Coordinates of C-alpha atoms and ligand atoms in Angstrom, one line a residue:
X25 CA -96.8 53.9 -109.0
X26 CA -93.7 57.3 -108.7
X27 CA -96.7 60.3 -108.3
X28 CA -93.5 63.0 -107.0
X29 CA -89.8 63.5 -106.4
X30 CA -89.1 65.7 -103.5
X31 CA -85.7 67.0 -102.6
X32 CA -85.8 67.2 -98.6
X33 CA -83.4 70.1 -97.4
X34 CA -82.4 71.1 -93.3
X35 CA -83.5 74.6 -93.8
X36 CA -80.4 75.6 -90.0
X37 CA -82.7 78.2 -88.3
X38 CA -86.5 79.4 -87.9
X39 CA -84.4 82.3 -89.2
X40 CA -83.1 80.5 -92.1
X41 CA -86.4 79.0 -92.7
X42 CA -88.4 82.2 -93.2
X43 CA -85.6 83.7 -95.7
X44 CA -85.9 80.5 -97.9
X45 CA -89.4 80.5 -97.7
X46 CA -89.6 84.2 -99.2
X47 CA -86.9 83.6 -101.6
X48 CA -88.4 80.9 -103.4
X49 CA -92.1 82.8 -103.2
X50 CA -90.2 86.1 -104.8
X51 CA -89.1 84.0 -107.8
X52 CA -92.6 82.5 -108.6
X53 CA -92.6 79.3 -107.2
X54 CA -96.1 77.4 -106.6
X55 CA -96.4 77.1 -102.5
X56 CA -97.4 73.6 -101.9
X57 CA -98.6 72.1 -98.7
X58 CA -96.3 71.9 -95.7
X59 CA -96.7 71.1 -92.6
X60 CA -96.8 73.2 -89.1
X61 CA -96.1 70.8 -85.4
X62 CA -94.9 71.2 -82.4
X63 CA -91.6 70.2 -83.6
X64 CA -91.3 70.8 -87.1
X65 CA -92.2 73.0 -89.3
X66 CA -92.0 72.6 -93.4
X67 CA -92.1 75.0 -96.4
X68 CA -93.1 73.5 -100.6
X69 CA -92.4 74.9 -103.5
X70 CA -93.9 72.9 -106.6
X71 CA -92.4 72.7 -110.3
X72 CA -94.4 71.9 -113.5
X73 CA -91.7 68.9 -113.6
X74 CA -89.2 67.6 -112.1
X75 CA -86.1 65.1 -113.2
X76 CA -83.7 62.5 -112.1
X77 CA -81.1 62.3 -114.6
X78 CA -77.6 60.7 -113.9
X79 CA -74.6 60.9 -115.7
X80 CA -71.7 60.2 -116.6
X81 CA -67.6 62.1 -118.7
X82 CA -67.9 65.8 -117.7
X83 CA -69.8 67.2 -114.5
X84 CA -72.4 69.4 -115.8
X85 CA -71.4 72.9 -113.7
X86 CA -74.9 72.6 -111.6
X87 CA -74.7 72.7 -107.6
X88 CA -77.1 72.2 -105.0
X89 CA -81.0 72.6 -106.1
X90 CA -80.8 72.9 -109.9
X91 CA -84.1 74.7 -111.5
X92 CA -84.7 74.8 -115.3
X93 CA -86.5 78.3 -115.8
X94 CA -88.7 79.6 -119.1
X95 CA -86.9 83.1 -118.8
X96 CA -83.7 83.3 -117.0
X97 CA -83.0 86.9 -117.1
X98 CA -86.4 87.6 -115.5
X99 CA -85.2 84.8 -112.4
X100 CA -81.9 86.7 -112.1
X101 CA -83.2 90.3 -111.3
X102 CA -86.2 89.1 -109.4
X103 CA -83.4 87.0 -107.2
X104 CA -81.1 90.5 -107.1
X105 CA -84.4 92.6 -106.1
X106 CA -85.4 89.4 -103.3
X107 CA -80.7 89.7 -102.4
X108 CA -80.6 93.7 -102.6
X109 CA -84.5 93.5 -100.0
X110 CA -83.2 91.0 -97.3
X111 CA -79.3 89.4 -97.9
X112 CA -77.6 91.9 -99.2
X113 CA -74.6 90.0 -98.1
X114 CA -75.9 86.7 -99.9
X115 CA -73.9 86.0 -103.3
X116 CA -75.7 85.4 -106.8
X117 CA -73.9 85.0 -109.7
X118 CA -73.8 86.7 -113.2
X119 CA -75.7 84.7 -115.3
X120 CA -72.9 82.4 -117.8
X121 CA -73.4 80.3 -120.7
X122 CA -73.0 76.8 -120.3
X123 CA -70.9 73.8 -122.7
X124 CA -74.2 72.6 -123.4
X125 CA -76.6 75.2 -125.2
X126 CA -78.0 76.6 -121.9
X127 CA -77.6 79.9 -119.7
X128 CA -77.0 79.2 -115.6
X129 CA -76.8 82.0 -112.4
X130 CA -76.3 80.4 -109.0
X131 CA -77.6 82.1 -105.5
X132 CA -77.1 81.4 -102.2
X133 CA -79.9 83.0 -100.5
X134 CA -78.9 81.5 -97.5
X135 CA -75.4 79.9 -96.5
X136 CA -75.5 76.6 -97.0
X137 CA -78.4 76.6 -99.5
X138 CA -76.9 77.0 -103.2
X139 CA -79.5 77.0 -106.0
X140 CA -78.2 76.8 -109.2
X141 CA -80.9 78.3 -112.2
X142 CA -80.5 77.5 -115.9
X143 CA -82.8 77.8 -118.9
X144 CA -81.5 76.6 -122.4
X145 CA -80.7 79.0 -125.3
X146 CA -82.9 77.4 -127.4
X147 CA -85.5 75.9 -125.6
X148 CA -86.6 74.6 -128.7
X149 CA -83.5 72.8 -129.3
X150 CA -82.9 72.8 -133.0
X151 CA -87.0 72.3 -133.8
X152 CA -88.7 74.3 -135.6
X153 CA -92.8 75.0 -134.1
X154 CA -94.6 76.7 -136.9
X155 CA -94.4 76.5 -140.5
X156 CA -93.5 79.3 -142.6
X157 CA -93.7 81.2 -146.0
X158 CA -90.4 81.5 -147.7
X159 CA -89.5 84.8 -148.9
X160 CA -88.2 83.5 -152.1
X161 CA -90.5 84.2 -155.5
X162 CA -88.5 82.3 -157.7
X163 CA -90.9 79.9 -159.7
X164 CA -93.8 82.5 -159.2
X165 CA -96.4 83.7 -161.2
X166 CA -98.3 87.7 -159.7
X167 CA -100.9 89.1 -160.7
X168 CA -100.5 92.7 -159.6
X169 CA -104.1 94.8 -160.1
X170 CA -103.3 98.8 -159.4
X171 CA -105.6 101.0 -159.5
X172 CA -104.9 104.6 -160.6
X173 CA -107.0 106.8 -158.5
X174 CA -105.0 108.6 -156.1
X175 CA -101.9 107.4 -158.8
X176 CA -99.7 109.6 -157.5
X177 CA -99.7 107.0 -154.2
X178 CA -100.8 103.8 -156.3
X179 CA -97.0 104.0 -158.7
X180 CA -94.9 104.1 -155.9
X181 CA -96.9 101.3 -154.6
X182 CA -96.7 99.7 -157.3
X183 CA -93.1 100.5 -157.3
X184 CA -92.6 99.3 -154.1
X185 CA -94.7 96.3 -154.6
X186 CA -92.2 95.3 -158.1
X187 CA -88.9 96.1 -156.0
X188 CA -89.9 93.1 -153.8
X189 CA -91.2 91.0 -156.2
X190 CA -88.0 91.3 -158.5
X191 CA -85.3 91.4 -155.6
X192 CA -86.6 88.3 -153.9
X193 CA -86.3 86.2 -157.1
X194 CA -89.4 87.2 -160.1
X195 CA -88.9 87.0 -163.7
X196 CA -90.8 90.6 -164.7
X197 CA -91.7 88.2 -167.4
X198 CA -93.5 86.5 -164.6
X199 CA -95.0 89.3 -163.4
X200 CA -98.8 90.3 -164.6
X201 CA -99.9 94.4 -163.8
X202 CA -103.4 95.5 -164.3
X203 CA -104.6 99.1 -164.1
X204 CA -108.0 99.8 -163.4
X205 CA -110.2 103.0 -162.7
X206 CA -110.5 102.8 -158.2
X207 CA -109.9 101.0 -155.4
X208 CA -114.3 99.6 -156.6
X209 CA -113.1 98.0 -159.9
X210 CA -110.5 96.0 -158.0
X211 CA -112.4 92.7 -157.1
X212 CA -113.4 91.9 -160.7
X213 CA -109.8 92.5 -162.2
X214 CA -108.7 89.9 -159.9
X215 CA -111.7 87.6 -160.3
X216 CA -110.8 88.0 -164.3
X217 CA -107.2 87.0 -164.0
X218 CA -107.6 84.3 -161.4
X219 CA -110.4 83.0 -163.9
X220 CA -108.4 83.9 -167.0
X221 CA -104.3 83.7 -166.0
X222 CA -102.6 81.1 -163.8
X223 CA -101.1 83.3 -161.0
X224 CA -100.5 82.1 -158.2
X225 CA -101.1 85.4 -155.7
X226 CA -102.5 88.3 -156.6
X227 CA -101.7 91.8 -155.1
X228 CA -104.1 94.9 -155.2
X229 CA -102.7 98.0 -154.8
X230 CA -105.7 100.8 -154.2
X231 CA -105.6 104.5 -152.5
X232 CA -108.8 105.2 -151.0
X233 CA -109.0 108.9 -148.9
X234 CA -111.7 109.6 -146.8
X235 CA -111.6 112.6 -146.6
X236 CA -111.8 113.2 -150.7
X237 CA -114.7 110.0 -150.7
X238 CA -118.2 110.7 -149.3
X239 CA -118.8 106.7 -149.7
X240 CA -115.8 106.1 -148.3
X241 CA -116.6 103.4 -146.1
X242 CA -118.9 102.1 -149.3
X243 CA -116.2 101.6 -151.2
X244 CA -113.7 99.7 -148.0
X245 CA -116.1 97.8 -147.1
X246 CA -117.0 96.3 -150.3
X247 CA -113.8 96.4 -151.9
X248 CA -112.3 94.4 -148.7
X249 CA -115.1 91.4 -148.4
X250 CA -114.3 91.2 -152.8
X251 CA -111.1 90.6 -151.7
X252 CA -111.4 88.2 -149.4
X253 CA -114.4 86.1 -150.8
X254 CA -112.2 86.1 -153.7
X255 CA -109.6 84.6 -151.8
X256 CA -111.4 82.4 -149.9
X257 CA -113.1 81.6 -153.1
X258 CA -110.4 80.5 -155.5
X259 CA -107.4 79.4 -153.1
X260 CA -105.6 81.4 -154.6
X261 CA -103.5 83.9 -152.2
X262 CA -105.0 87.7 -152.3
X263 CA -102.6 90.7 -149.7
X264 CA -104.2 93.7 -149.1
X265 CA -102.1 97.1 -150.2
X266 CA -105.0 98.9 -150.6
X267 CA -104.5 101.8 -148.1
X268 CA -107.1 103.7 -146.4
X269 CA -105.8 107.3 -145.1
X270 CA -107.9 110.4 -142.8
X271 CA -105.6 112.6 -146.0
X272 CA -103.1 113.0 -147.7
X273 CA -100.1 113.1 -146.1
X274 CA -101.2 109.7 -143.8
X275 CA -101.5 108.4 -147.9
X276 CA -98.1 109.5 -148.7
X277 CA -96.1 107.8 -146.1
X278 CA -97.8 105.1 -146.3
X279 CA -96.9 104.8 -149.6
X280 CA -92.9 104.7 -149.2
X281 CA -92.3 108.3 -147.7
X282 CA -92.3 107.2 -143.9
X283 CA -94.0 104.0 -142.8
X284 CA -92.2 101.8 -145.4
X285 CA -94.7 100.7 -148.5
X286 CA -97.8 99.2 -147.8
X287 CA -96.9 97.9 -151.8
X288 CA -94.1 96.2 -150.6
X289 CA -95.3 94.8 -147.4
X290 CA -98.2 93.8 -149.5
X291 CA -95.9 92.1 -152.0
X292 CA -94.1 90.3 -149.4
X293 CA -96.9 89.2 -147.9
X294 CA -98.1 87.5 -151.0
X295 CA -94.6 85.9 -152.0
X296 CA -94.8 83.5 -148.3
X297 CA -98.1 82.9 -148.7
X298 CA -98.1 80.8 -152.5
X299 CA -94.7 79.6 -150.5
X300 CA -97.0 78.3 -146.9
X301 CA -100.1 77.4 -149.9
X302 CA -97.0 75.0 -151.6
X303 CA -95.7 73.6 -148.1
X304 CA -98.9 72.9 -147.2
X305 CA -100.0 71.2 -150.0
X306 CA -96.7 69.1 -150.4
X307 CA -97.9 67.7 -146.7
X308 CA -97.2 70.4 -144.2
X309 CA -93.7 70.1 -144.4
X310 CA -91.5 72.7 -142.8
Ligands
LIG418 C1 -115.4 107.6 -156.7 C2 -113.8 107.7 -156.2 C3 -113.8 108.2 -154.2 C4 -114.4 109.6 -154.9 N1 -112.2 108.2 -154.4 C5 -111.6 106.8 -154.4 C6 -110.4 106.4 -153.5 O1 -110.2 107.5 -152.9 N2 -109.8 105.7 -154.3 C7 -110.1 105.0 -154.6 O2 -109.6 104.0 -155.5 N3 -111.4 105.8 -156.0 C8 -112.0 105.9 -155.3 N4 -112.9 106.6 -156.0 C9 -112.7 105.7 -157.3 C10 -114.5 104.5 -157.4 O3 -113.0 103.2 -156.7 C11 -114.7 104.0 -158.5 O4 -113.8 103.7 -159.7 C12 -115.7 104.6 -159.2 O5 -116.7 104.3 -158.6 C13 -115.8 104.7 -160.8 O6 -116.5 102.8 -160.2

């Protein structure tokens, strides 16, 4: 059956032929098998997809060879660079919007060889590619486990987490806050909460400072492993709001001074994962 559709175009002269070959190569089109015979020469360029389209009604403002691209701005830049180097007098339009949710530009690298490059403004045309969790915490229950060690930092993480939950619609009564001595104790408390209380997610908050913690690596590895394992075993989302820092300054920066508040971020991640889990357990509808 049909194998390929070929658009044949007479270059007009050997100079034009070379110019067109150079232009299409510059635009990144893959070269196909051309020919070189005594009486004629041909250069082929391949596109991954070809269409034959018919229409009635309003014309879609396209002229010459029509090339759909994935990145119109990059194609425009490549065309402009080529024209500047080889054909400064050739015409290149600005990128403009069309009436069919696309953008396009036209270029005539060689007189009589007009090309229209275009791309959809929304290449997915409204179809979501991924299922995302929403950021509404209404109707969700959370357990926050916060370490007392380095409280000057962990109190700020707690403030950030509560801010995120309450601003996203959680009720204060639906947030259980548990304090533990240090980061080491977080997984154990988290396990008891998930066993004995009905929560939708756990938000662990702690702060380990390398310079002040002789067995930093040992504590950190075990806390991270414990929280990860709990998440896998219980199927309840556990975010990770345990800071691991070189010094107090770095910790302060991550607790709201400069680089955001990791408690806030951990709470948002928990909300998103609860929402995502709910969607996935209902069959994955976005
Ligand atoms: C012992 C200790 C040290 C040295 N440093 C920290 C730390 O930086 N952050 C933290 O959350 N906890 C620390 N801890 C306490 C341990 O996590 C644990 O609470 C104690 O060893 C008691 O089991």
